[in-house]
């Protein structure tokens, strides 16, 4: 019995992982909502990634084409300067960290035939 108690104590000694914050909406990202976003799409030769909320990642790809991401929106700063992204961030910032929803269609993506 004493051995079992020591094993249980070892569990409590494990450090809790540091929370991961989304650079887009600045909320904590739950493990099941983490997506890696290639700043320059892989199809355009990109390798560098950032961890985002799945909903934020989906929204980026619903607004921009891969060509736009590669040429003009290859940093979080430039993505956040877009008015459609700012509107989305204002909306999602008040949602709980685990909030999940489909990406909102924009006029820009409508014109692209998506």
Coordinates of C-alpha atoms in Angstrom, one line a residue:
X1 CA 0.0 0.0 0.0
X2 CA 2.8 2.4 0.8
X3 CA 4.3 1.9 -2.7
X4 CA 1.0 2.9 -4.3
X5 CA 0.9 6.2 -2.3
X6 CA 4.5 7.0 -3.4
X7 CA 3.5 6.5 -7.1
X8 CA 0.6 8.8 -6.7
X9 CA 2.8 11.5 -5.1
X10 CA 5.1 11.3 -8.1
X11 CA 2.2 12.3 -10.3
X12 CA 1.7 15.5 -8.4
X13 CA 5.4 16.4 -8.7
X14 CA 5.2 16.6 -12.5
X15 CA 5.4 20.2 -13.7
X16 CA 2.3 21.5 -15.5
X17 CA 3.1 22.6 -19.1
X18 CA 3.2 26.3 -19.8
X19 CA 0.1 27.6 -21.5
X20 CA 0.5 28.4 -25.2
X21 CA -1.0 31.8 -26.3
X22 CA -2.3 32.5 -29.8
X23 CA -0.4 35.4 -31.4
X24 CA -3.6 36.3 -33.3
X25 CA -6.3 36.5 -30.6
X26 CA -3.9 36.4 -27.5
X27 CA -6.1 33.7 -25.8
X28 CA -4.7 30.4 -24.3
X29 CA -4.8 27.6 -26.9
X30 CA -6.2 24.3 -25.6
X31 CA -4.2 21.3 -26.8
X32 CA -7.0 20.0 -29.0
X33 CA -7.3 23.4 -30.7
X34 CA -3.7 23.9 -31.7
X35 CA -2.8 24.3 -35.4
X36 CA 0.6 25.0 -36.9
X37 CA 0.4 27.8 -39.5
X38 CA 3.1 28.1 -42.1
X39 CA 3.8 31.8 -42.4
X40 CA 4.7 31.2 -46.0
X41 CA 2.5 28.3 -47.3
X42 CA 4.4 25.0 -47.8
X43 CA 3.2 25.1 -51.5
X44 CA 5.3 28.3 -51.9
X45 CA 8.4 26.9 -50.1
X46 CA 7.6 28.0 -46.5
X47 CA 9.1 26.2 -43.5
X48 CA 8.6 28.5 -40.5
X49 CA 5.4 27.9 -38.5
X50 CA 3.5 29.5 -35.6
X51 CA 1.0 27.8 -33.3
X52 CA -2.5 29.3 -33.6
X53 CA -6.0 28.5 -32.5
X54 CA -7.7 26.3 -35.1
X55 CA -10.4 28.9 -35.6
X56 CA -7.8 31.7 -36.2
X57 CA -5.9 29.5 -38.6
X58 CA -9.1 28.6 -40.5
X59 CA -10.0 32.3 -40.7
X60 CA -6.6 33.2 -42.2
X61 CA -7.1 30.6 -45.0
X62 CA -10.7 31.7 -45.6
X63 CA -9.6 35.3 -46.2
X64 CA -6.3 34.9 -48.0
X65 CA -5.1 32.8 -50.9
X66 CA -1.7 31.0 -50.7
X67 CA -0.2 33.5 -53.1
X68 CA -1.4 36.5 -51.0
X69 CA 0.0 34.8 -47.8
X70 CA 3.4 34.3 -49.5
X71 CA 3.7 37.7 -51.1
X72 CA 2.1 40.2 -48.6
X73 CA 0.9 38.4 -45.4
X74 CA 3.9 36.3 -44.4
X75 CA 4.0 37.6 -40.8
X76 CA 1.5 37.7 -38.0
X77 CA 1.9 41.5 -37.9
X78 CA 0.9 42.0 -41.5
X79 CA -2.0 39.5 -41.2
X80 CA -3.3 41.5 -38.2
X81 CA -3.2 44.7 -40.2
X82 CA -6.0 43.5 -42.6
X83 CA -9.4 45.0 -41.8
X84 CA -11.2 41.6 -42.2
X85 CA -8.8 40.0 -39.8
X86 CA -9.2 42.8 -37.2
X87 CA -13.0 42.4 -37.4
X88 CA -12.6 38.7 -36.8
X89 CA -10.2 39.2 -33.9
X90 CA -12.5 41.7 -32.2
X91 CA -15.3 39.1 -32.4
X92 CA -13.3 36.0 -31.3
X93 CA -11.2 37.6 -28.5
X94 CA -14.3 37.5 -26.2
X95 CA -14.9 33.8 -26.7
X96 CA -13.6 31.1 -24.3
X97 CA -10.3 29.4 -25.2
X98 CA -11.9 26.2 -26.4
X99 CA -14.5 28.0 -28.6
X100 CA -14.8 26.4 -32.0
X101 CA -16.8 27.6 -35.0
X102 CA -16.4 27.4 -38.8
X103 CA -14.5 30.2 -40.4
X104 CA -16.6 33.1 -41.5
X105 CA -16.8 33.6 -45.3
X106 CA -15.7 37.0 -46.5
X107 CA -16.4 38.9 -49.7
X108 CA -12.8 38.3 -50.7
X109 CA -13.1 34.5 -50.4
X110 CA -16.4 34.7 -52.2
X111 CA -14.8 36.5 -55.2
X112 CA -12.1 33.7 -55.3
X113 CA -14.8 31.1 -55.9
X114 CA -14.4 29.4 -52.5

